[in-house]
Amino acid sequence: MAIKRMDNVGIVVDDLDETIEFFAELGLELEGRATIEGEWSGRVTGLRDQHVEIAMMRTPDGHSRLELSRFLTPPVVEDHRNAPVNALGYLRVMFTVEDVDDTVARLSKRGAQLVDEMVQYQDVYRLCYIRGPGGLLIGLAQELK
């Protein structure tokens, strides 16, 4: 049988509250918060001594989620936030928004910065990359009709 759905994308952050507020401004809804620790969780991740605060954020359509994680223990070991867009591994998450200019303006009030420029791809999209809380790379696209 094929996969049923993609459940969520996980992002490790250094400030959980700030990141929740940022994604709420973007339009995601906080589904819940929890602390994850214990022997069972370490068997899943391979981090036997983990103690993690998580928040699950849901897109308005209910089909996609971001799992935001702030590790209390063990400490974060690497930081990929300043990696260029051609770096190996997971890089960014992209959202389709109704009005990309308005979205960038609202998120700028929460510290977001354009990576370079807002561009238009043919008559299909206006899009940009921004750096969000803690330097997270986020893509924004507006479908042109």
mmCIF file of N, CA and C in Angstrom:
data_model
loop_
_atom_site.group_PDB
_atom_site.id
_atom_site.type_symbol
_atom_site.label_atom_id
_atom_site.label_comp_id
_atom_site.label_asym_id
_atom_site.label_seq_id
_atom_site.Cartn_x
_atom_site.Cartn_y
_atom_site.Cartn_z
ATOM 1 N N MET A 1 0.834 -1.185 0.000
ATOM 2 C CA MET A 1 0.000 0.000 0.000
ATOM 3 C C MET A 1 0.874 1.242 0.000
ATOM 4 N N ALA A 2 0.447 2.300 -0.688
ATOM 5 C CA ALA A 2 1.171 3.563 -0.730
ATOM 6 C C ALA A 2 0.962 4.338 0.566
ATOM 7 N N ILE A 3 1.791 5.333 0.779
ATOM 8 C CA ILE A 3 1.590 6.160 1.976
ATOM 9 C C ILE A 3 0.220 6.812 1.956
ATOM 10 N N LYS A 4 -0.295 7.084 3.132
ATOM 11 C CA LYS A 4 -1.616 7.688 3.252
ATOM 12 C C LYS A 4 -1.545 9.206 3.205
ATOM 13 N N ARG A 5 -0.500 9.796 3.827
ATOM 14 C CA ARG A 5 -0.348 11.249 3.834
ATOM 15 C C ARG A 5 1.018 11.579 4.423
ATOM 16 N N MET A 6 1.420 12.830 4.271
ATOM 17 C CA MET A 6 2.570 13.334 4.999
ATOM 18 C C MET A 6 2.011 13.951 6.278
ATOM 19 N N ASP A 7 2.467 13.490 7.422
ATOM 20 C CA ASP A 7 1.876 13.921 8.679
ATOM 21 C C ASP A 7 2.378 15.292 9.124
ATOM 22 N N ASN A 8 3.697 15.489 9.155
ATOM 23 C CA ASN A 8 4.225 16.792 9.549
ATOM 24 C C ASN A 8 5.667 16.941 9.124
ATOM 25 N N VAL A 9 6.148 18.166 9.214
ATOM 26 C CA VAL A 9 7.551 18.494 9.011
ATOM 27 C C VAL A 9 8.063 19.002 10.354
ATOM 28 N N GLY A 10 9.183 18.480 10.802
ATOM 29 C CA GLY A 10 9.749 18.886 12.082
ATOM 30 C C GLY A 10 10.815 19.948 11.904
ATOM 31 N N ILE A 11 10.766 20.959 12.769
ATOM 32 C CA ILE A 11 11.755 22.036 12.754
ATOM 33 C C ILE A 11 12.234 22.239 14.181
ATOM 34 N N VAL A 12 13.549 22.198 14.381
ATOM 35 C CA VAL A 12 14.132 22.469 15.686
ATOM 36 C C VAL A 12 14.370 23.974 15.785
ATOM 37 N N VAL A 13 13.892 24.567 16.882
ATOM 38 C CA VAL A 13 13.980 26.017 17.068
ATOM 39 C C VAL A 13 14.639 26.330 18.397
ATOM 40 N N ASP A 14 15.111 27.576 18.548
ATOM 41 C CA ASP A 14 15.711 27.967 19.819
ATOM 42 C C ASP A 14 14.747 28.764 20.693
ATOM 43 N N ASP A 15 13.683 29.315 20.133
ATOM 44 C CA ASP A 15 12.683 30.057 20.908
ATOM 45 C C ASP A 15 11.300 29.590 20.468
ATOM 46 N N LEU A 16 10.720 28.703 21.238
ATOM 47 C CA LEU A 16 9.446 28.086 20.854
ATOM 48 C C LEU A 16 8.311 29.107 20.831
ATOM 49 N N ASP A 17 8.217 29.956 21.859
ATOM 50 C CA ASP A 17 7.124 30.933 21.905
ATOM 51 C C ASP A 17 7.173 31.904 20.728
ATOM 52 N N GLU A 18 8.364 32.432 20.424
ATOM 53 C CA GLU A 18 8.512 33.361 19.306
ATOM 54 C C GLU A 18 8.139 32.687 17.979
ATOM 55 N N THR A 19 8.537 31.441 17.820
ATOM 56 C CA THR A 19 8.263 30.723 16.576
ATOM 57 C C THR A 19 6.777 30.406 16.441
ATOM 58 N N ILE A 20 6.122 30.053 17.533
ATOM 59 C CA ILE A 20 4.671 29.835 17.506
ATOM 60 C C ILE A 20 3.963 31.120 17.083
ATOM 61 N N GLU A 21 4.340 32.248 17.681
ATOM 62 C CA GLU A 21 3.721 33.529 17.339
ATOM 63 C C GLU A 21 3.934 33.885 15.866
ATOM 64 N N PHE A 22 5.123 33.615 15.357
ATOM 65 C CA PHE A 22 5.442 33.902 13.961
ATOM 66 C C PHE A 22 4.552 33.088 13.023
ATOM 67 N N PHE A 23 4.470 31.778 13.254
ATOM 68 C CA PHE A 23 3.663 30.944 12.372
ATOM 69 C C PHE A 23 2.169 31.194 12.564
ATOM 70 N N ALA A 24 1.757 31.628 13.752
ATOM 71 C CA ALA A 24 0.357 32.034 13.949
ATOM 72 C C ALA A 24 0.055 33.287 13.121
ATOM 73 N N GLU A 25 0.995 34.217 13.068
ATOM 74 C CA GLU A 25 0.821 35.420 12.227
ATOM 75 C C GLU A 25 0.717 35.037 10.753
ATOM 76 N N LEU A 26 1.437 34.007 10.358
ATOM 77 C CA LEU A 26 1.366 33.512 8.981
ATOM 78 C C LEU A 26 0.023 32.862 8.695
ATOM 79 N N GLY A 27 -0.654 32.366 9.727
ATOM 80 C CA GLY A 27 -1.976 31.774 9.548
ATOM 81 C C GLY A 27 -2.118 30.350 10.040
ATOM 82 N N LEU A 28 -1.042 29.771 10.577
ATOM 83 C CA LEU A 28 -1.145 28.429 11.139
ATOM 84 C C LEU A 28 -1.793 28.499 12.518
ATOM 85 N N GLU A 29 -2.441 27.423 12.893
ATOM 86 C CA GLU A 29 -3.121 27.354 14.181
ATOM 87 C C GLU A 29 -2.362 26.426 15.112
ATOM 88 N N LEU A 30 -2.222 26.856 16.363
ATOM 89 C CA LEU A 30 -1.582 26.008 17.365
ATOM 90 C C LEU A 30 -2.534 24.877 17.708
ATOM 91 N N GLU A 31 -2.112 23.670 17.411
ATOM 92 C CA GLU A 31 -2.936 22.492 17.688
ATOM 93 C C GLU A 31 -2.700 21.981 19.106
ATOM 94 N N GLY A 32 -1.479 22.146 19.593
ATOM 95 C CA GLY A 32 -1.183 21.702 20.946
ATOM 96 C C GLY A 32 0.293 21.823 21.266
ATOM 97 N N ARG A 33 0.587 21.789 22.563
ATOM 98 C CA ARG A 33 1.963 21.832 23.069
ATOM 99 C C ARG A 33 2.139 20.676 24.039
ATOM 100 N N ALA A 34 3.370 20.191 24.124
ATOM 101 C CA ALA A 34 3.657 19.102 25.053
ATOM 102 C C ALA A 34 5.149 19.061 25.337
ATOM 103 N N THR A 35 5.492 18.368 26.394
ATOM 104 C CA THR A 35 6.890 18.061 26.695
ATOM 105 C C THR A 35 7.068 16.568 26.449
ATOM 106 N N ILE A 36 8.094 16.252 25.697
ATOM 107 C CA ILE A 36 8.371 14.857 25.342
ATOM 108 C C ILE A 36 9.668 14.445 26.025
ATOM 109 N N GLU A 37 9.592 13.373 26.784
ATOM 110 C CA GLU A 37 10.773 12.812 27.428
ATOM 111 C C GLU A 37 10.451 11.387 27.837
ATOM 112 N N GLY A 38 11.459 10.707 28.257
ATOM 113 C CA GLY A 38 11.240 9.345 28.728
ATOM 114 C C GLY A 38 11.861 8.316 27.817
ATOM 115 N N GLU A 39 11.940 7.142 28.341
ATOM 116 C CA GLU A 39 12.619 6.034 27.669
ATOM 117 C C GLU A 39 12.027 5.736 26.301
ATOM 118 N N TRP A 40 10.705 5.770 26.168
ATOM 119 C CA TRP A 40 10.055 5.446 24.892
ATOM 120 C C TRP A 40 10.471 6.425 23.785
ATOM 121 N N SER A 41 10.563 7.720 24.116
ATOM 122 C CA SER A 41 10.880 8.711 23.080
ATOM 123 C C SER A 41 12.322 8.587 22.611
ATOM 124 N N GLY A 42 13.213 8.249 23.522
ATOM 125 C CA GLY A 42 14.605 8.053 23.139
ATOM 126 C C GLY A 42 14.801 6.864 22.224
ATOM 127 N N ARG A 43 13.950 5.863 22.358
ATOM 128 C CA ARG A 43 14.038 4.698 21.470
ATOM 129 C C ARG A 43 13.628 5.065 20.047
ATOM 130 N N VAL A 44 12.802 6.075 19.874
ATOM 131 C CA VAL A 44 12.395 6.505 18.537
ATOM 132 C C VAL A 44 13.507 7.333 17.888
ATOM 133 N N THR A 45 14.049 8.294 18.618
ATOM 134 C CA THR A 45 14.983 9.270 18.044
ATOM 135 C C THR A 45 16.444 8.885 18.155
ATOM 136 N N GLY A 46 16.762 7.964 19.061
ATOM 137 C CA GLY A 46 18.159 7.626 19.294
ATOM 138 C C GLY A 46 18.824 8.554 20.302
ATOM 139 N N LEU A 47 18.075 9.502 20.864
ATOM 140 C CA LEU A 47 18.595 10.417 21.882
ATOM 141 C C LEU A 47 18.002 9.992 23.226
ATOM 142 N N ARG A 48 18.669 9.084 23.910
ATOM 143 C CA ARG A 48 18.125 8.456 25.110
ATOM 144 C C ARG A 48 17.842 9.444 26.241
ATOM 145 N N ASP A 49 18.527 10.567 26.283
ATOM 146 C CA ASP A 49 18.339 11.514 27.379
ATOM 147 C C ASP A 49 17.549 12.751 26.948
ATOM 148 N N GLN A 50 16.726 12.618 25.922
ATOM 149 C CA GLN A 50 16.053 13.803 25.396
ATOM 150 C C GLN A 50 14.951 14.321 26.307
ATOM 151 N N HIS A 51 14.836 15.624 26.304
ATOM 152 C CA HIS A 51 13.762 16.347 26.987
ATOM 153 C C HIS A 51 13.446 17.503 26.041
ATOM 154 N N VAL A 52 12.275 17.452 25.412
ATOM 155 C CA VAL A 52 11.956 18.349 24.308
ATOM 156 C C VAL A 52 10.583 18.973 24.525
ATOM 157 N N GLU A 53 10.507 20.274 24.313
ATOM 158 C CA GLU A 53 9.211 20.959 24.266
ATOM 159 C C GLU A 53 8.789 20.993 22.804
ATOM 160 N N ILE A 54 7.558 20.602 22.510
ATOM 161 C CA ILE A 54 7.089 20.637 21.127
ATOM 162 C C ILE A 54 5.777 21.411 21.032
ATOM 163 N N ALA A 55 5.550 21.927 19.857
ATOM 164 C CA ALA A 55 4.268 22.564 19.528
ATOM 165 C C ALA A 55 3.891 22.094 18.131
ATOM 166 N N MET A 56 2.642 21.709 17.957
ATOM 167 C CA MET A 56 2.155 21.290 16.650
ATOM 168 C C MET A 56 1.316 22.431 16.083
ATOM 169 N N MET A 57 1.710 22.891 14.886
ATOM 170 C CA MET A 57 1.010 23.969 14.191
ATOM 171 C C MET A 57 0.338 23.386 12.955
ATOM 172 N N ARG A 58 -0.928 23.739 12.732
ATOM 173 C CA ARG A 58 -1.723 23.181 11.633
ATOM 174 C C ARG A 58 -2.061 24.285 10.632
ATOM 175 N N THR A 59 -1.983 23.953 9.340
ATOM 176 C CA THR A 59 -2.398 24.898 8.305
ATOM 177 C C THR A 59 -3.917 25.033 8.334
ATOM 178 N N PRO A 60 -4.448 26.161 7.853
ATOM 179 C CA PRO A 60 -5.895 26.387 7.912
ATOM 180 C C PRO A 60 -6.726 25.294 7.232
ATOM 181 N N ASP A 61 -6.190 24.654 6.198
ATOM 182 C CA ASP A 61 -6.960 23.604 5.524
ATOM 183 C C ASP A 61 -6.957 22.290 6.298
ATOM 184 N N GLY A 62 -6.156 22.208 7.356
ATOM 185 C CA GLY A 62 -6.111 21.015 8.193
ATOM 186 C C GLY A 62 -5.298 19.866 7.630
ATOM 187 N N HIS A 63 -4.657 20.045 6.490
ATOM 188 C CA HIS A 63 -3.946 18.941 5.843
ATOM 189 C C HIS A 63 -2.455 18.872 6.169
ATOM 190 N N SER A 64 -1.870 19.965 6.635
ATOM 191 C CA SER A 64 -0.424 19.990 6.858
ATOM 192 C C SER A 64 -0.114 20.506 8.257
ATOM 193 N N ARG A 65 1.012 20.027 8.792
ATOM 194 C CA ARG A 65 1.420 20.432 10.128
ATOM 195 C C ARG A 65 2.928 20.663 10.183
ATOM 196 N N LEU A 66 3.311 21.578 11.064
ATOM 197 C CA LEU A 66 4.704 21.763 11.441
ATOM 198 C C LEU A 66 4.831 21.335 12.893
ATOM 199 N N GLU A 67 5.815 20.513 13.190
ATOM 200 C CA GLU A 67 6.127 20.171 14.572
ATOM 201 C C GLU A 67 7.356 20.968 14.957
ATOM 202 N N LEU A 68 7.171 21.941 15.821
ATOM 203 C CA LEU A 68 8.261 22.782 16.298
ATOM 204 C C LEU A 68 8.812 22.167 17.570
ATOM 205 N N SER A 69 10.122 21.990 17.628
ATOM 206 C CA SER A 69 10.753 21.342 18.783
ATOM 207 C C SER A 69 11.860 22.222 19.349
ATOM 208 N N ARG A 70 11.870 22.370 20.664
ATOM 209 C CA ARG A 70 12.970 23.046 21.365
ATOM 210 C C ARG A 70 13.586 22.041 22.321
ATOM 211 N N PHE A 71 14.830 21.661 22.030
ATOM 212 C CA PHE A 71 15.516 20.663 22.842
ATOM 213 C C PHE A 71 16.079 21.307 24.103
ATOM 214 N N LEU A 72 15.659 20.766 25.248
ATOM 215 C CA LEU A 72 16.238 21.170 26.523
ATOM 216 C C LEU A 72 17.479 20.328 26.795
ATOM 217 N N THR A 73 17.364 19.010 26.527
ATOM 218 C CA THR A 73 18.507 18.101 26.547
ATOM 219 C C THR A 73 18.265 17.049 25.482
ATOM 220 N N PRO A 74 19.262 16.575 24.826
ATOM 221 C CA PRO A 74 20.626 17.095 24.811
ATOM 222 C C PRO A 74 20.675 18.425 24.051
ATOM 223 N N PRO A 75 21.773 19.161 24.174
ATOM 224 C CA PRO A 75 21.872 20.440 23.463
ATOM 225 C C PRO A 75 21.920 20.225 21.949
ATOM 226 N N VAL A 76 21.504 21.253 21.217
ATOM 227 C CA VAL A 76 21.565 21.232 19.755
ATOM 228 C C VAL A 76 23.023 21.058 19.338
ATOM 229 N N VAL A 77 23.268 20.231 18.315
ATOM 230 C CA VAL A 77 24.653 19.931 17.938
ATOM 231 C C VAL A 77 25.115 20.630 16.660
ATOM 232 N N GLU A 78 24.204 21.008 15.785
ATOM 233 C CA GLU A 78 24.593 21.687 14.555
ATOM 234 C C GLU A 78 23.573 22.745 14.218
ATOM 235 N N ASP A 79 23.992 23.724 13.439
ATOM 236 C CA ASP A 79 23.118 24.821 13.058
ATOM 237 C C ASP A 79 23.213 24.999 11.547
ATOM 238 N N HIS A 80 22.108 24.696 10.859
ATOM 239 C CA HIS A 80 22.081 24.778 9.402
ATOM 240 C C HIS A 80 21.354 26.019 8.897
ATOM 241 N N ARG A 81 20.989 26.926 9.795
ATOM 242 C CA ARG A 81 20.135 28.034 9.399
ATOM 243 C C ARG A 81 20.769 28.991 8.408
ATOM 244 N N ASN A 82 22.069 29.055 8.370
ATOM 245 C CA ASN A 82 22.715 29.964 7.427
ATOM 246 C C ASN A 82 23.245 29.260 6.198
ATOM 247 N N ALA A 83 22.855 28.015 6.007
ATOM 248 C CA ALA A 83 23.291 27.254 4.836
ATOM 249 C C ALA A 83 22.671 27.860 3.576
ATOM 250 N N PRO A 84 23.425 27.886 2.479
ATOM 251 C CA PRO A 84 22.853 28.386 1.225
ATOM 252 C C PRO A 84 21.817 27.409 0.681
ATOM 253 N N VAL A 85 21.022 27.863 -0.272
ATOM 254 C CA VAL A 85 19.919 27.047 -0.777
ATOM 255 C C VAL A 85 20.378 25.807 -1.532
ATOM 256 N N ASN A 86 21.652 25.671 -1.827
ATOM 257 C CA ASN A 86 22.130 24.459 -2.495
ATOM 258 C C ASN A 86 22.807 23.494 -1.521
ATOM 259 N N ALA A 87 22.585 23.671 -0.207
ATOM 260 C CA ALA A 87 23.139 22.757 0.802
ATOM 261 C C ALA A 87 22.332 21.457 0.811
ATOM 262 N N LEU A 88 23.001 20.362 1.110
ATOM 263 C CA LEU A 88 22.324 19.071 1.192
ATOM 264 C C LEU A 88 21.402 19.020 2.406
ATOM 265 N N GLY A 89 20.343 18.258 2.301
ATOM 266 C CA GLY A 89 19.429 18.051 3.419
ATOM 267 C C GLY A 89 18.189 18.906 3.301
ATOM 268 N N TYR A 90 17.355 18.839 4.336
ATOM 269 C CA TYR A 90 16.128 19.631 4.350
ATOM 270 C C TYR A 90 16.496 21.088 4.531
ATOM 271 N N LEU A 91 15.843 21.938 3.780
ATOM 272 C CA LEU A 91 16.259 23.327 3.777
ATOM 273 C C LEU A 91 15.184 24.282 4.257
ATOM 274 N N ARG A 92 14.000 24.177 3.674
ATOM 275 C CA ARG A 92 12.973 25.172 3.950
ATOM 276 C C ARG A 92 11.608 24.565 3.801
ATOM 277 N N VAL A 93 10.617 25.300 4.258
ATOM 278 C CA VAL A 93 9.229 24.944 4.044
ATOM 279 C C VAL A 93 8.617 26.095 3.261
ATOM 280 N N MET A 94 7.723 25.789 2.332
ATOM 281 C CA MET A 94 7.096 26.836 1.523
ATOM 282 C C MET A 94 5.597 26.806 1.727
ATOM 283 N N PHE A 95 5.022 28.006 1.808
ATOM 284 C CA PHE A 95 3.586 28.172 1.972
ATOM 285 C C PHE A 95 3.029 28.971 0.812
ATOM 286 N N THR A 96 1.853 28.595 0.351
ATOM 287 C CA THR A 96 1.104 29.412 -0.593
ATOM 288 C C THR A 96 0.239 30.352 0.229
ATOM 289 N N VAL A 97 0.306 31.633 -0.096
ATOM 290 C CA VAL A 97 -0.442 32.651 0.642
ATOM 291 C C VAL A 97 -1.334 33.420 -0.328
ATOM 292 N N GLU A 98 -2.343 34.099 0.213
ATOM 293 C CA GLU A 98 -3.255 34.871 -0.637
ATOM 294 C C GLU A 98 -2.582 36.106 -1.210
ATOM 295 N N ASP A 99 -1.802 36.819 -0.400
ATOM 296 C CA ASP A 99 -1.175 38.072 -0.811
ATOM 297 C C ASP A 99 0.235 38.090 -0.252
ATOM 298 N N VAL A 100 1.219 37.841 -1.102
ATOM 299 C CA VAL A 100 2.593 37.704 -0.634
ATOM 300 C C VAL A 100 3.138 39.029 -0.105
ATOM 301 N N ASP A 101 2.762 40.160 -0.699
ATOM 302 C CA ASP A 101 3.254 41.451 -0.209
ATOM 303 C C ASP A 101 2.733 41.734 1.197
ATOM 304 N N ASP A 102 1.437 41.511 1.406
ATOM 305 C CA ASP A 102 0.846 41.717 2.721
ATOM 306 C C ASP A 102 1.463 40.766 3.741
ATOM 307 N N THR A 103 1.680 39.520 3.359
ATOM 308 C CA THR A 103 2.254 38.535 4.268
ATOM 309 C C THR A 103 3.666 38.940 4.682
ATOM 310 N N VAL A 104 4.478 39.364 3.730
ATOM 311 C CA VAL A 104 5.844 39.794 4.055
ATOM 312 C C VAL A 104 5.804 41.021 4.967
ATOM 313 N N ALA A 105 4.911 41.950 4.697
ATOM 314 C CA ALA A 105 4.793 43.151 5.540
ATOM 315 C C ALA A 105 4.425 42.772 6.978
ATOM 316 N N ARG A 106 3.458 41.876 7.138
ATOM 317 C CA ARG A 106 3.052 41.455 8.483
ATOM 318 C C ARG A 106 4.172 40.714 9.199
ATOM 319 N N LEU A 107 4.842 39.808 8.481
ATOM 320 C CA LEU A 107 5.898 39.018 9.107
ATOM 321 C C LEU A 107 7.144 39.853 9.382
ATOM 322 N N SER A 108 7.355 40.909 8.617
ATOM 323 C CA SER A 108 8.486 41.816 8.862
ATOM 324 C C SER A 108 8.366 42.460 10.234
ATOM 325 N N LYS A 109 7.149 42.704 10.672
ATOM 326 C CA LYS A 109 6.936 43.272 12.010
ATOM 327 C C LYS A 109 7.348 42.295 13.097
ATOM 328 N N ARG A 110 7.506 41.025 12.738
ATOM 329 C CA ARG A 110 7.964 39.998 13.680
ATOM 330 C C ARG A 110 9.406 39.602 13.391
ATOM 331 N N GLY A 111 10.112 40.442 12.645
ATOM 332 C CA GLY A 111 11.530 40.220 12.421
ATOM 333 C C GLY A 111 11.905 39.509 11.135
ATOM 334 N N ALA A 112 10.937 39.115 10.319
ATOM 335 C CA ALA A 112 11.264 38.421 9.062
ATOM 336 C C ALA A 112 11.984 39.372 8.114
ATOM 337 N N GLN A 113 12.920 38.815 7.354
ATOM 338 C CA GLN A 113 13.662 39.603 6.362
ATOM 339 C C GLN A 113 13.710 38.838 5.053
ATOM 340 N N LEU A 114 13.543 39.574 3.954
ATOM 341 C CA LEU A 114 13.689 38.958 2.637
ATOM 342 C C LEU A 114 15.119 38.446 2.482
ATOM 343 N N VAL A 115 15.261 37.258 1.906
ATOM 344 C CA VAL A 115 16.587 36.724 1.635
ATOM 345 C C VAL A 115 17.237 37.527 0.512
ATOM 346 N N ASP A 116 16.475 37.840 -0.522
ATOM 347 C CA ASP A 116 16.980 38.654 -1.625
ATOM 348 C C ASP A 116 15.834 39.483 -2.178
ATOM 349 N N GLU A 117 15.140 38.976 -3.204
ATOM 350 C CA GLU A 117 14.093 39.763 -3.848
ATOM 351 C C GLU A 117 12.793 38.977 -3.951
ATOM 352 N N MET A 118 11.711 39.724 -4.107
ATOM 353 C CA MET A 118 10.425 39.157 -4.496
ATOM 354 C C MET A 118 10.505 39.024 -6.014
ATOM 355 N N VAL A 119 10.153 37.856 -6.547
ATOM 356 C CA VAL A 119 10.233 37.659 -7.995
ATOM 357 C C VAL A 119 8.908 37.115 -8.518
ATOM 358 N N GLN A 120 8.749 37.224 -9.821
ATOM 359 C CA GLN A 120 7.577 36.649 -10.467
ATOM 360 C C GLN A 120 8.049 35.573 -11.431
ATOM 361 N N TYR A 121 7.459 34.393 -11.326
ATOM 362 C CA TYR A 121 7.746 33.298 -12.245
ATOM 363 C C TYR A 121 6.610 33.239 -13.261
ATOM 364 N N GLN A 122 6.932 33.650 -14.479
ATOM 365 C CA GLN A 122 5.966 33.698 -15.574
ATOM 366 C C GLN A 122 4.672 34.354 -15.092
ATOM 367 N N ASP A 123 3.530 33.817 -15.485
ATOM 368 C CA ASP A 123 2.250 34.331 -14.998
ATOM 369 C C ASP A 123 1.657 33.379 -13.958
ATOM 370 N N VAL A 124 2.538 32.656 -13.273
ATOM 371 C CA VAL A 124 2.100 31.595 -12.379
ATOM 372 C C VAL A 124 2.198 31.987 -10.903
ATOM 373 N N TYR A 125 3.371 32.491 -10.466
ATOM 374 C CA TYR A 125 3.603 32.786 -9.050
ATOM 375 C C TYR A 125 4.366 34.089 -8.872
ATOM 376 N N ARG A 126 4.126 34.743 -7.739
ATOM 377 C CA ARG A 126 5.044 35.723 -7.149
ATOM 378 C C ARG A 126 5.575 35.028 -5.922
ATOM 379 N N LEU A 127 6.884 35.048 -5.738
ATOM 380 C CA LEU A 127 7.437 34.301 -4.625
ATOM 381 C C LEU A 127 8.700 34.926 -4.077
ATOM 382 N N CYS A 128 9.025 34.518 -2.858
ATOM 383 C CA CYS A 128 10.239 34.978 -2.200
ATOM 384 C C CYS A 128 10.619 33.985 -1.108
ATOM 385 N N TYR A 129 11.847 34.129 -0.649
ATOM 386 C CA TYR A 129 12.304 33.437 0.553
ATOM 387 C C TYR A 129 12.488 34.510 1.623
ATOM 388 N N ILE A 130 12.113 34.161 2.854
ATOM 389 C CA ILE A 130 12.357 35.035 3.985
ATOM 390 C C ILE A 130 13.096 34.251 5.055
ATOM 391 N N ARG A 131 13.748 34.979 5.939
ATOM 392 C CA ARG A 131 14.326 34.393 7.147
ATOM 393 C C ARG A 131 13.396 34.760 8.285
ATOM 394 N N GLY A 132 12.889 33.745 8.960
ATOM 395 C CA GLY A 132 11.962 33.945 10.060
ATOM 396 C C GLY A 132 12.670 33.885 11.394
ATOM 397 N N PRO A 133 11.954 33.506 12.451
ATOM 398 C CA PRO A 133 12.550 33.485 13.779
ATOM 399 C C PRO A 133 13.753 32.557 13.837
ATOM 400 N N GLY A 134 14.808 33.050 14.469
ATOM 401 C CA GLY A 134 16.007 32.234 14.602
ATOM 402 C C GLY A 134 16.680 31.938 13.281
ATOM 403 N N GLY A 135 16.326 32.655 12.211
ATOM 404 C CA GLY A 135 16.961 32.449 10.914
ATOM 405 C C GLY A 135 16.342 31.363 10.058
ATOM 406 N N LEU A 136 15.180 30.823 10.448
ATOM 407 C CA LEU A 136 14.534 29.771 9.650
ATOM 408 C C LEU A 136 14.252 30.270 8.239
ATOM 409 N N LEU A 137 14.529 29.443 7.253
ATOM 410 C CA LEU A 137 14.269 29.784 5.859
ATOM 411 C C LEU A 137 12.867 29.328 5.487
ATOM 412 N N ILE A 138 12.054 30.279 5.017
ATOM 413 C CA ILE A 138 10.653 30.016 4.696
ATOM 414 C C ILE A 138 10.372 30.580 3.318
ATOM 415 N N GLY A 139 9.731 29.791 2.460
ATOM 416 C CA GLY A 139 9.317 30.249 1.150
ATOM 417 C C GLY A 139 7.856 30.688 1.184
ATOM 418 N N LEU A 140 7.557 31.757 0.466
ATOM 419 C CA LEU A 140 6.178 32.244 0.343
ATOM 420 C C LEU A 140 5.852 32.390 -1.130
ATOM 421 N N ALA A 141 4.704 31.894 -1.544
ATOM 422 C CA ALA A 141 4.292 31.967 -2.947
ATOM 423 C C ALA A 141 2.835 32.401 -3.034
ATOM 424 N N GLN A 142 2.577 33.283 -3.984
ATOM 425 C CA GLN A 142 1.204 33.711 -4.286
ATOM 426 C C GLN A 142 0.880 33.242 -5.682
ATOM 427 N N GLU A 143 -0.162 32.446 -5.800
ATOM 428 C CA GLU A 143 -0.600 31.994 -7.114
ATOM 429 C C GLU A 143 -1.240 33.158 -7.853
ATOM 430 N N LEU A 144 -0.861 33.337 -9.115
ATOM 431 C CA LEU A 144 -1.421 34.391 -9.942
ATOM 432 C C LEU A 144 -2.483 33.759 -10.834
ATOM 433 N N LYS A 145 -3.642 34.362 -10.897
ATOM 434 C CA LYS A 145 -4.732 33.756 -11.668
ATOM 435 C C LYS A 145 -5.056 34.581 -12.876
#
